[in-house]
Amino acid sequence: MASLANIIRQIAEPDADAARAAAERLDSLVKPLGSLGRLELLAIQLASIRGKAPLKFPSKEILVMAADHGVWQEGVTPSPQVVTAIQAVNIVQGKAGVSVLARNAGAQVTLVDCGILGPDIPGTLNHKVAQGTGNIATGPAMTREEAESLLVWSAERVIAKAESGLSLLAVGELGMANTTPAAAMVAVLTGAAPAQTVGLGANLPPERLAHKISVVEKAIAVNQPDASDALDVMAKVGGFELVGMAGAMIGAAAAGIPVVLDGFLSYASALAACQIAPALKPYLIPSHLSAEQGTTIALKALGLQPYFDLSLRLGEGSGAALALPLIDAACAIHNEMATLAECQITL
């Protein structure tokens, strides 16, 4: 297993020459300058990541990290804990929301079991760290060693997939009660109060929101995570799937491929990943503005603007799947539109 530092050192700066060439081509196309707005900026970002390679992404994967959480015991979600395992089966069988949207976008879905309660689930990529995390309201989610090992494993898995042809990664997650550790991470890493980062998650009754906020406040008070040490934050108040997503992001950047973020949970992981590996940020593509409270705080801290707002809050990578056709569209306008010169138009 490579060291985390060695993986981070592999992250290259995006290709500025490729970005300039893409911008010049977009300006030469048969359209008013800048008239395709952020789609053009997306094409330029993608070109800077691809460098000299053609601007296309034939092999896309949505990596869904799944785990259970000890903090579920605090009554922070109305969802039964067994739903994590049930929905994992649905994803593997192609029945879940992310499965349908990924098929529509031409992407493969891989579900990683990094801590689902119960026996191994056929069809998942099994890397079970433990039977769920510790209860962050009473102690740490995991040890620092577990967090770093999972971070590195996830990064190495993405690097290996890229070496086998993967050209674009999207991340998603699954785990009942996981908006609670995500809200704790965002609060610590941004300095925001838990009341600003804690939302209703999966249909928590509004009258229970104050309790959920108090659980996050207690988790931070009990564990005293170091805001300047993202690995410490993830180990103490995070979750296995949150660590797994952060590692996947770092691995994607190290492999030179873009990574599409999903929503609030992935933004929490991105905050940690970008603190650990600042060179990662140009590789991130934010998909949507999650309906979960705390999303805008996380995005502001990341300096990212999502591409759409459909009031989504499913998770699983569903928002990231919806962003994949936008990426294909950005490539298509760059690659296939005619130029002004070709159309014999002079301005």
mmCIF file of C-alpha atoms in Angstrom:
data_model
loop_
_atom_site.group_PDB
_atom_site.id
_atom_site.type_symbol
_atom_site.label_atom_id
_atom_site.label_comp_id
_atom_site.label_asym_id
_atom_site.label_seq_id
_atom_site.Cartn_x
_atom_site.Cartn_y
_atom_site.Cartn_z
ATOM 1 C CA MET A 1 0.000 0.000 0.000
ATOM 2 C CA ALA A 2 1.374 3.401 -1.014
ATOM 3 C CA SER A 3 1.651 6.169 1.517
ATOM 4 C CA LEU A 4 -0.881 8.966 1.441
ATOM 5 C CA ALA A 5 1.903 11.484 0.882
ATOM 6 C CA ASN A 6 3.136 9.591 -2.183
ATOM 7 C CA ILE A 7 -0.362 9.526 -3.671
ATOM 8 C CA ILE A 8 -0.817 13.255 -3.105
ATOM 9 C CA ARG A 9 2.512 13.948 -4.815
ATOM 10 C CA GLN A 10 1.116 12.340 -7.984
ATOM 11 C CA ILE A 11 -1.511 15.077 -8.388
ATOM 12 C CA ALA A 12 -0.429 17.216 -11.334
ATOM 13 C CA GLU A 13 -1.428 20.792 -12.047
ATOM 14 C CA PRO A 14 -4.058 20.996 -14.795
ATOM 15 C CA ASP A 15 -2.664 21.731 -18.253
ATOM 16 C CA ALA A 16 -2.856 25.507 -18.738
ATOM 17 C CA ASP A 17 -1.955 25.223 -22.443
ATOM 18 C CA ALA A 18 -4.825 22.795 -23.027
ATOM 19 C CA ALA A 19 -7.182 25.148 -21.207
ATOM 20 C CA ARG A 20 -6.082 28.081 -23.403
ATOM 21 C CA ALA A 21 -6.462 26.027 -26.568
ATOM 22 C CA ALA A 22 -9.953 24.966 -25.532
ATOM 23 C CA ALA A 23 -10.938 28.554 -24.739
ATOM 24 C CA GLU A 24 -9.653 29.729 -28.123
ATOM 25 C CA ARG A 25 -11.566 27.001 -29.939
ATOM 26 C CA LEU A 26 -14.785 27.782 -28.052
ATOM 27 C CA ASP A 27 -14.416 31.458 -28.953
ATOM 28 C CA SER A 28 -14.044 30.497 -32.620
ATOM 29 C CA LEU A 29 -17.268 28.470 -32.796
ATOM 30 C CA VAL A 30 -20.405 29.505 -34.635
ATOM 31 C CA LYS A 31 -22.073 31.279 -31.709
ATOM 32 C CA PRO A 32 -21.822 34.594 -29.881
ATOM 33 C CA LEU A 33 -18.823 34.763 -27.563
ATOM 34 C CA GLY A 34 -19.554 33.072 -24.244
ATOM 35 C CA SER A 35 -23.156 32.350 -25.207
ATOM 36 C CA LEU A 36 -23.039 28.796 -23.864
ATOM 37 C CA GLY A 37 -22.105 30.177 -20.465
ATOM 38 C CA ARG A 38 -20.883 27.766 -17.831
ATOM 39 C CA LEU A 39 -20.980 24.896 -20.317
ATOM 40 C CA GLU A 40 -17.985 26.544 -21.973
ATOM 41 C CA LEU A 41 -16.204 26.929 -18.641
ATOM 42 C CA LEU A 42 -16.864 23.268 -17.951
ATOM 43 C CA ALA A 43 -15.340 22.309 -21.305
ATOM 44 C CA ILE A 44 -12.248 24.387 -20.506
ATOM 45 C CA GLN A 45 -11.899 22.759 -17.079
ATOM 46 C CA LEU A 46 -12.262 19.297 -18.594
ATOM 47 C CA ALA A 47 -9.720 20.109 -21.300
ATOM 48 C CA SER A 48 -7.226 21.248 -18.674
ATOM 49 C CA ILE A 49 -7.608 17.885 -16.942
ATOM 50 C CA ARG A 50 -7.384 15.841 -20.149
ATOM 51 C CA GLY A 51 -4.323 17.744 -21.388
ATOM 52 C CA LYS A 52 -3.235 16.387 -24.764
ATOM 53 C CA ALA A 53 -5.778 13.558 -24.695
ATOM 54 C CA PRO A 54 -9.018 13.886 -26.710
ATOM 55 C CA LEU A 55 -11.802 15.696 -24.889
ATOM 56 C CA LYS A 56 -14.107 12.762 -24.234
ATOM 57 C CA PHE A 57 -14.900 10.443 -21.346
ATOM 58 C CA PRO A 58 -15.838 7.020 -22.677
ATOM 59 C CA SER A 59 -15.558 5.174 -19.367
ATOM 60 C CA LYS A 60 -17.507 6.650 -16.423
ATOM 61 C CA GLU A 61 -18.071 5.128 -13.007
ATOM 62 C CA ILE A 62 -20.202 6.177 -10.053
ATOM 63 C CA LEU A 63 -18.528 4.872 -6.915
ATOM 64 C CA VAL A 64 -21.056 4.565 -4.083
ATOM 65 C CA MET A 65 -19.497 4.209 -0.636
ATOM 66 C CA ALA A 66 -21.820 2.584 1.911
ATOM 67 C CA ALA A 67 -21.613 2.178 5.691
ATOM 68 C CA ASP A 68 -23.665 2.306 8.868
ATOM 69 C CA HIS A 69 -23.284 4.669 11.802
ATOM 70 C CA GLY A 70 -23.334 4.219 15.553
ATOM 71 C CA VAL A 71 -24.924 7.659 15.921
ATOM 72 C CA TRP A 72 -28.125 6.167 14.459
ATOM 73 C CA GLN A 73 -28.797 5.032 18.025
ATOM 74 C CA GLU A 74 -29.311 8.681 19.029
ATOM 75 C CA GLY A 75 -32.569 8.922 17.069
ATOM 76 C CA VAL A 76 -31.285 11.331 14.414
ATOM 77 C CA THR A 77 -33.221 9.686 11.572
ATOM 78 C CA PRO A 78 -36.597 7.943 11.290
ATOM 79 C CA SER A 79 -35.153 5.430 8.801
ATOM 80 C CA PRO A 80 -34.564 1.906 10.131
ATOM 81 C CA GLN A 81 -30.871 1.065 10.118
ATOM 82 C CA VAL A 82 -31.444 -2.078 8.039
ATOM 83 C CA VAL A 83 -32.393 0.183 5.108
ATOM 84 C CA THR A 84 -28.671 0.679 4.391
ATOM 85 C CA ALA A 85 -28.255 -3.020 3.577
ATOM 86 C CA ILE A 86 -31.594 -3.222 1.753
ATOM 87 C CA GLN A 87 -30.782 -0.248 -0.445
ATOM 88 C CA ALA A 88 -27.289 -1.579 -1.104
ATOM 89 C CA VAL A 89 -28.921 -4.675 -2.586
ATOM 90 C CA ASN A 90 -31.231 -2.484 -4.667
ATOM 91 C CA ILE A 91 -28.252 -0.573 -6.063
ATOM 92 C CA VAL A 92 -26.386 -3.766 -6.917
ATOM 93 C CA GLN A 93 -29.503 -5.139 -8.615
ATOM 94 C CA GLY A 94 -29.966 -1.952 -10.645
ATOM 95 C CA LYS A 95 -33.249 -0.975 -8.987
ATOM 96 C CA ALA A 96 -32.259 2.184 -7.088
ATOM 97 C CA GLY A 97 -32.387 5.794 -8.222
ATOM 98 C CA VAL A 98 -28.659 6.054 -8.895
ATOM 99 C CA SER A 99 -28.749 2.781 -10.825
ATOM 100 C CA VAL A 100 -31.440 4.028 -13.193
ATOM 101 C CA LEU A 101 -29.861 7.457 -13.683
ATOM 102 C CA ALA A 102 -26.409 5.947 -14.225
ATOM 103 C CA ARG A 103 -27.722 3.605 -16.898
ATOM 104 C CA ASN A 104 -29.365 6.555 -18.594
ATOM 105 C CA ALA A 105 -26.027 8.408 -18.545
ATOM 106 C CA GLY A 106 -23.952 5.444 -19.711
ATOM 107 C CA ALA A 107 -22.085 5.012 -16.444
ATOM 108 C CA GLN A 108 -21.193 1.961 -14.384
ATOM 109 C CA VAL A 109 -22.154 1.854 -10.688
ATOM 110 C CA THR A 110 -19.899 0.186 -8.126
ATOM 111 C CA LEU A 111 -20.999 -0.089 -4.508
ATOM 112 C CA VAL A 112 -18.290 -0.397 -1.858
ATOM 113 C CA ASP A 113 -19.312 -1.909 1.473
ATOM 114 C CA CYS A 114 -16.949 -0.183 3.857
ATOM 115 C CA GLY A 115 -19.021 -0.773 6.991
ATOM 116 C CA ILE A 116 -22.606 -1.975 6.433
ATOM 117 C CA LEU A 117 -24.032 -3.844 9.412
ATOM 118 C CA GLY A 118 -24.565 -7.523 8.749
ATOM 119 C CA PRO A 119 -23.085 -10.140 6.434
ATOM 120 C CA ASP A 120 -21.323 -9.391 3.179
ATOM 121 C CA ILE A 121 -23.643 -8.450 0.315
ATOM 122 C CA PRO A 122 -23.106 -10.273 -2.996
ATOM 123 C CA GLY A 123 -22.293 -7.927 -5.854
ATOM 124 C CA THR A 124 -20.646 -5.248 -3.718
ATOM 125 C CA LEU A 125 -16.949 -4.480 -3.543
ATOM 126 C CA ASN A 126 -16.270 -5.584 0.004
ATOM 127 C CA HIS A 127 -13.903 -3.482 2.083
ATOM 128 C CA LYS A 128 -15.707 -3.604 5.419
ATOM 129 C CA VAL A 129 -13.648 -1.721 7.989
ATOM 130 C CA ALA A 130 -16.039 -2.659 10.800
ATOM 131 C CA GLN A 131 -19.699 -3.320 11.504
ATOM 132 C CA GLY A 132 -20.598 0.361 11.369
ATOM 133 C CA THR A 133 -18.773 3.260 12.987
ATOM 134 C CA GLY A 134 -18.641 4.141 16.631
ATOM 135 C CA ASN A 135 -21.315 6.461 18.018
ATOM 136 C CA ILE A 136 -19.835 9.936 17.582
ATOM 137 C CA ALA A 137 -22.056 11.265 20.366
ATOM 138 C CA THR A 138 -20.067 9.187 22.874
ATOM 139 C CA GLY A 139 -16.669 8.695 21.203
ATOM 140 C CA PRO A 140 -14.794 8.623 17.905
ATOM 141 C CA ALA A 141 -16.249 7.146 14.735
ATOM 142 C CA MET A 142 -13.053 5.186 14.070
ATOM 143 C CA THR A 143 -9.351 5.220 14.827
ATOM 144 C CA ARG A 144 -7.014 7.501 12.919
ATOM 145 C CA GLU A 145 -5.283 4.400 11.554
ATOM 146 C CA GLU A 146 -8.575 3.053 10.193
ATOM 147 C CA ALA A 147 -9.337 6.394 8.573
ATOM 148 C CA GLU A 148 -5.950 6.706 6.891
ATOM 149 C CA SER A 149 -5.966 3.096 5.719
ATOM 150 C CA LEU A 150 -9.431 3.516 4.158
ATOM 151 C CA LEU A 151 -8.436 6.827 2.585
ATOM 152 C CA VAL A 152 -5.384 5.247 0.943
ATOM 153 C CA TRP A 153 -7.265 2.086 -0.113
ATOM 154 C CA SER A 154 -9.953 4.175 -1.820
ATOM 155 C CA ALA A 155 -7.388 6.338 -3.592
ATOM 156 C CA GLU A 156 -5.418 3.320 -4.799
ATOM 157 C CA ARG A 157 -8.583 1.618 -6.052
ATOM 158 C CA VAL A 158 -9.424 4.638 -8.245
ATOM 159 C CA ILE A 159 -5.851 4.917 -9.507
ATOM 160 C CA ALA A 160 -5.928 1.246 -10.511
ATOM 161 C CA LYS A 161 -9.262 1.708 -12.310
ATOM 162 C CA ALA A 162 -7.862 4.722 -14.187
ATOM 163 C CA GLU A 163 -4.870 2.669 -15.266
ATOM 164 C CA SER A 164 -7.375 0.148 -16.682
ATOM 165 C CA GLY A 165 -9.195 2.811 -18.678
ATOM 166 C CA LEU A 166 -11.538 4.695 -16.339
ATOM 167 C CA SER A 167 -11.726 8.279 -17.609
ATOM 168 C CA LEU A 168 -14.157 9.934 -15.176
ATOM 169 C CA LEU A 169 -15.249 9.239 -11.601
ATOM 170 C CA ALA A 170 -18.398 10.305 -9.779
ATOM 171 C CA VAL A 171 -18.929 9.687 -6.080
ATOM 172 C CA GLY A 172 -21.978 8.863 -4.006
ATOM 173 C CA GLU A 173 -22.814 7.439 -0.598
ATOM 174 C CA LEU A 174 -25.306 5.353 1.329
ATOM 175 C CA GLY A 175 -25.801 5.085 5.081
ATOM 176 C CA MET A 176 -28.710 5.729 7.421
ATOM 177 C CA ALA A 177 -27.972 8.697 9.735
ATOM 178 C CA ASN A 178 -24.974 9.837 7.690
ATOM 179 C CA THR A 179 -26.083 13.471 7.380
ATOM 180 C CA THR A 180 -25.286 13.752 11.103
ATOM 181 C CA PRO A 181 -21.524 13.071 10.813
ATOM 182 C CA ALA A 182 -21.428 15.070 7.572
ATOM 183 C CA ALA A 183 -22.949 18.066 9.362
ATOM 184 C CA ALA A 184 -20.400 17.650 12.150
ATOM 185 C CA MET A 185 -17.536 17.581 9.650
ATOM 186 C CA VAL A 186 -18.783 20.680 7.839
ATOM 187 C CA ALA A 187 -19.229 22.529 11.136
ATOM 188 C CA VAL A 188 -15.692 21.735 12.291
ATOM 189 C CA LEU A 189 -13.945 22.274 8.947
ATOM 190 C CA THR A 190 -15.689 25.591 8.191
ATOM 191 C CA GLY A 191 -16.056 26.939 11.731
ATOM 192 C CA ALA A 192 -19.830 27.162 11.331
ATOM 193 C CA ALA A 193 -22.217 26.424 14.183
ATOM 194 C CA PRO A 194 -23.974 23.035 14.028
ATOM 195 C CA ALA A 195 -27.290 24.892 13.873
ATOM 196 C CA GLN A 196 -26.148 26.133 10.441
ATOM 197 C CA THR A 197 -25.005 22.764 9.100
ATOM 198 C CA VAL A 198 -27.559 20.288 10.469
ATOM 199 C CA GLY A 199 -30.585 19.588 8.280
ATOM 200 C CA LEU A 200 -33.522 17.205 8.206
ATOM 201 C CA GLY A 201 -31.761 14.489 6.218
ATOM 202 C CA ALA A 202 -34.099 11.676 5.154
ATOM 203 C CA ASN A 203 -37.441 12.981 6.378
ATOM 204 C CA LEU A 204 -36.594 13.777 9.984
ATOM 205 C CA PRO A 205 -39.681 15.448 11.520
ATOM 206 C CA PRO A 206 -38.946 19.184 11.877
ATOM 207 C CA GLU A 207 -39.686 19.048 15.589
ATOM 208 C CA ARG A 208 -36.703 16.654 15.944
ATOM 209 C CA LEU A 209 -34.204 19.032 14.315
ATOM 210 C CA ALA A 210 -33.166 20.637 17.617
ATOM 211 C CA HIS A 211 -32.331 17.186 18.985
ATOM 212 C CA LYS A 212 -30.189 16.380 15.953
ATOM 213 C CA ILE A 213 -28.334 19.684 16.353
ATOM 214 C CA SER A 214 -27.685 18.848 20.007
ATOM 215 C CA VAL A 215 -26.280 15.446 19.001
ATOM 216 C CA VAL A 216 -23.817 17.103 16.623
ATOM 217 C CA GLU A 217 -22.864 19.653 19.278
ATOM 218 C CA LYS A 218 -22.277 16.807 21.725
ATOM 219 C CA ALA A 219 -20.191 14.861 19.196
ATOM 220 C CA ILE A 220 -17.909 17.843 18.659
ATOM 221 C CA ALA A 221 -17.635 18.529 22.401
ATOM 222 C CA VAL A 222 -16.899 14.889 23.264
ATOM 223 C CA ASN A 223 -14.351 14.267 20.507
ATOM 224 C CA GLN A 224 -12.671 17.688 20.221
ATOM 225 C CA PRO A 225 -11.640 17.221 16.569
ATOM 226 C CA ASP A 226 -8.749 19.358 15.334
ATOM 227 C CA ALA A 227 -10.104 21.607 12.559
ATOM 228 C CA SER A 228 -6.601 21.939 11.081
ATOM 229 C CA ASP A 229 -6.282 18.149 10.714
ATOM 230 C CA ALA A 230 -8.959 16.811 8.368
ATOM 231 C CA LEU A 231 -7.950 13.208 8.992
ATOM 232 C CA ASP A 232 -8.531 13.754 12.710
ATOM 233 C CA VAL A 233 -11.916 15.313 11.944
ATOM 234 C CA MET A 234 -13.026 12.387 9.786
ATOM 235 C CA ALA A 235 -11.789 9.810 12.290
ATOM 236 C CA LYS A 236 -13.519 11.456 15.228
ATOM 237 C CA VAL A 237 -16.843 12.713 13.823
ATOM 238 C CA GLY A 238 -17.019 11.305 10.283
ATOM 239 C CA GLY A 239 -18.035 7.999 8.762
ATOM 240 C CA PHE A 240 -16.496 5.225 6.701
ATOM 241 C CA GLU A 241 -18.279 6.274 3.508
ATOM 242 C CA LEU A 242 -17.259 9.903 4.047
ATOM 243 C CA VAL A 243 -13.612 8.866 4.352
ATOM 244 C CA GLY A 244 -13.996 6.554 1.364
ATOM 245 C CA MET A 245 -15.310 9.349 -0.833
ATOM 246 C CA ALA A 246 -12.474 11.663 0.235
ATOM 247 C CA GLY A 247 -9.930 9.006 -0.679
ATOM 248 C CA ALA A 248 -11.597 8.387 -4.035
ATOM 249 C CA MET A 249 -11.390 12.098 -4.844
ATOM 250 C CA ILE A 250 -7.682 12.203 -4.035
ATOM 251 C CA GLY A 251 -7.105 9.070 -6.101
ATOM 252 C CA ALA A 252 -8.960 10.501 -9.088
ATOM 253 C CA ALA A 253 -6.838 13.644 -9.041
ATOM 254 C CA ALA A 254 -3.662 11.579 -8.658
ATOM 255 C CA ALA A 255 -4.747 9.577 -11.699
ATOM 256 C CA GLY A 256 -5.502 12.740 -13.683
ATOM 257 C CA ILE A 257 -9.244 12.192 -14.074
ATOM 258 C CA PRO A 258 -12.108 14.510 -13.091
ATOM 259 C CA VAL A 259 -14.361 13.691 -10.156
ATOM 260 C CA VAL A 260 -18.044 14.651 -10.084
ATOM 261 C CA LEU A 261 -19.417 15.441 -6.639
ATOM 262 C CA ASP A 262 -22.959 14.533 -5.645
ATOM 263 C CA GLY A 263 -24.415 16.641 -2.832
ATOM 264 C CA PHE A 264 -24.037 17.576 0.827
ATOM 265 C CA LEU A 265 -22.289 14.373 1.905
ATOM 266 C CA SER A 266 -19.759 14.565 -0.915
ATOM 267 C CA TYR A 267 -19.155 18.253 -0.230
ATOM 268 C CA ALA A 268 -18.348 17.392 3.388
ATOM 269 C CA SER A 269 -15.850 14.818 2.143
ATOM 270 C CA ALA A 270 -14.440 17.283 -0.389
ATOM 271 C CA LEU A 271 -13.752 19.803 2.386
ATOM 272 C CA ALA A 272 -11.616 17.195 4.136
ATOM 273 C CA ALA A 273 -9.977 15.954 0.936
ATOM 274 C CA CYS A 274 -9.040 19.475 -0.190
ATOM 275 C CA GLN A 275 -7.451 20.249 3.155
ATOM 276 C CA ILE A 276 -5.393 17.055 2.916
ATOM 277 C CA ALA A 277 -4.573 17.529 -0.782
ATOM 278 C CA PRO A 278 -5.153 21.151 -1.901
ATOM 279 C CA ALA A 279 -4.032 20.338 -5.469
ATOM 280 C CA LEU A 280 -7.202 18.239 -5.804
ATOM 281 C CA LYS A 281 -9.599 21.168 -6.151
ATOM 282 C CA PRO A 282 -9.281 21.843 -9.934
ATOM 283 C CA TYR A 283 -10.392 18.251 -10.559
ATOM 284 C CA LEU A 284 -13.727 18.692 -8.735
ATOM 285 C CA ILE A 285 -17.013 19.194 -10.578
ATOM 286 C CA PRO A 286 -19.943 20.043 -8.286
ATOM 287 C CA SER A 287 -23.206 18.650 -9.630
ATOM 288 C CA HIS A 288 -26.154 20.109 -7.725
ATOM 289 C CA LEU A 289 -27.265 22.289 -4.851
ATOM 290 C CA SER A 290 -28.461 19.736 -2.328
ATOM 291 C CA ALA A 291 -31.613 20.576 -0.389
ATOM 292 C CA GLU A 292 -29.785 19.688 2.834
ATOM 293 C CA GLN A 293 -28.958 22.602 5.112
ATOM 294 C CA GLY A 294 -25.238 23.213 5.289
ATOM 295 C CA THR A 295 -24.702 22.693 1.574
ATOM 296 C CA THR A 296 -24.212 26.386 0.815
ATOM 297 C CA ILE A 297 -21.735 26.713 3.690
ATOM 298 C CA ALA A 298 -19.694 23.768 2.416
ATOM 299 C CA LEU A 299 -19.774 25.003 -1.181
ATOM 300 C CA LYS A 300 -18.736 28.519 -0.175
ATOM 301 C CA ALA A 301 -15.787 27.118 1.760
ATOM 302 C CA LEU A 302 -14.832 25.005 -1.266
ATOM 303 C CA GLY A 303 -15.280 27.940 -3.660
ATOM 304 C CA LEU A 304 -17.498 25.813 -5.910
ATOM 305 C CA GLN A 305 -20.726 26.666 -7.718
ATOM 306 C CA PRO A 306 -23.018 23.721 -8.528
ATOM 307 C CA TYR A 307 -24.450 23.348 -12.017
ATOM 308 C CA PHE A 308 -28.116 22.861 -11.152
ATOM 309 C CA ASP A 309 -30.679 22.958 -8.358
ATOM 310 C CA LEU A 310 -33.485 20.403 -8.506
ATOM 311 C CA SER A 311 -34.077 20.238 -4.713
ATOM 312 C CA LEU A 312 -32.514 16.773 -4.697
ATOM 313 C CA ARG A 313 -31.769 14.988 -1.424
ATOM 314 C CA LEU A 314 -31.644 11.304 -2.347
ATOM 315 C CA GLY A 315 -27.884 10.862 -2.231
ATOM 316 C CA GLU A 316 -26.433 7.635 -3.641
ATOM 317 C CA GLY A 317 -24.680 9.636 -6.385
ATOM 318 C CA SER A 318 -28.008 10.460 -8.052
ATOM 319 C CA GLY A 319 -27.163 14.139 -8.550
ATOM 320 C CA ALA A 320 -23.735 13.258 -9.895
ATOM 321 C CA ALA A 321 -25.368 10.891 -12.393
ATOM 322 C CA LEU A 322 -27.556 13.735 -13.635
ATOM 323 C CA ALA A 323 -24.446 15.853 -14.231
ATOM 324 C CA LEU A 324 -22.839 13.321 -16.564
ATOM 325 C CA PRO A 325 -24.896 14.352 -19.642
ATOM 326 C CA LEU A 326 -23.767 17.948 -19.000
ATOM 327 C CA ILE A 327 -20.171 16.768 -19.191
ATOM 328 C CA ASP A 328 -20.877 14.953 -22.447
ATOM 329 C CA ALA A 329 -22.567 18.110 -23.760
ATOM 330 C CA ALA A 330 -19.584 20.273 -22.859
ATOM 331 C CA CYS A 331 -17.309 17.883 -24.753
ATOM 332 C CA ALA A 332 -19.683 17.777 -27.728
ATOM 333 C CA ILE A 333 -19.815 21.537 -28.228
ATOM 334 C CA HIS A 334 -16.023 21.695 -28.101
ATOM 335 C CA ASN A 335 -15.514 18.749 -30.441
ATOM 336 C CA GLU A 336 -18.393 18.943 -32.900
ATOM 337 C CA MET A 337 -19.590 22.518 -33.394
ATOM 338 C CA ALA A 338 -18.446 24.255 -36.553
ATOM 339 C CA THR A 339 -16.255 27.332 -36.429
ATOM 340 C CA LEU A 340 -17.206 30.764 -37.715
ATOM 341 C CA ALA A 341 -14.568 30.388 -40.420
ATOM 342 C CA GLU A 342 -15.957 27.058 -41.559
ATOM 343 C CA CYS A 343 -19.377 28.660 -41.882
ATOM 344 C CA GLN A 344 -17.865 31.620 -43.746
ATOM 345 C CA ILE A 345 -19.007 34.065 -41.078
ATOM 346 C CA THR A 346 -16.833 37.065 -40.339
ATOM 347 C CA LEU A 347 -17.451 39.401 -37.459
#
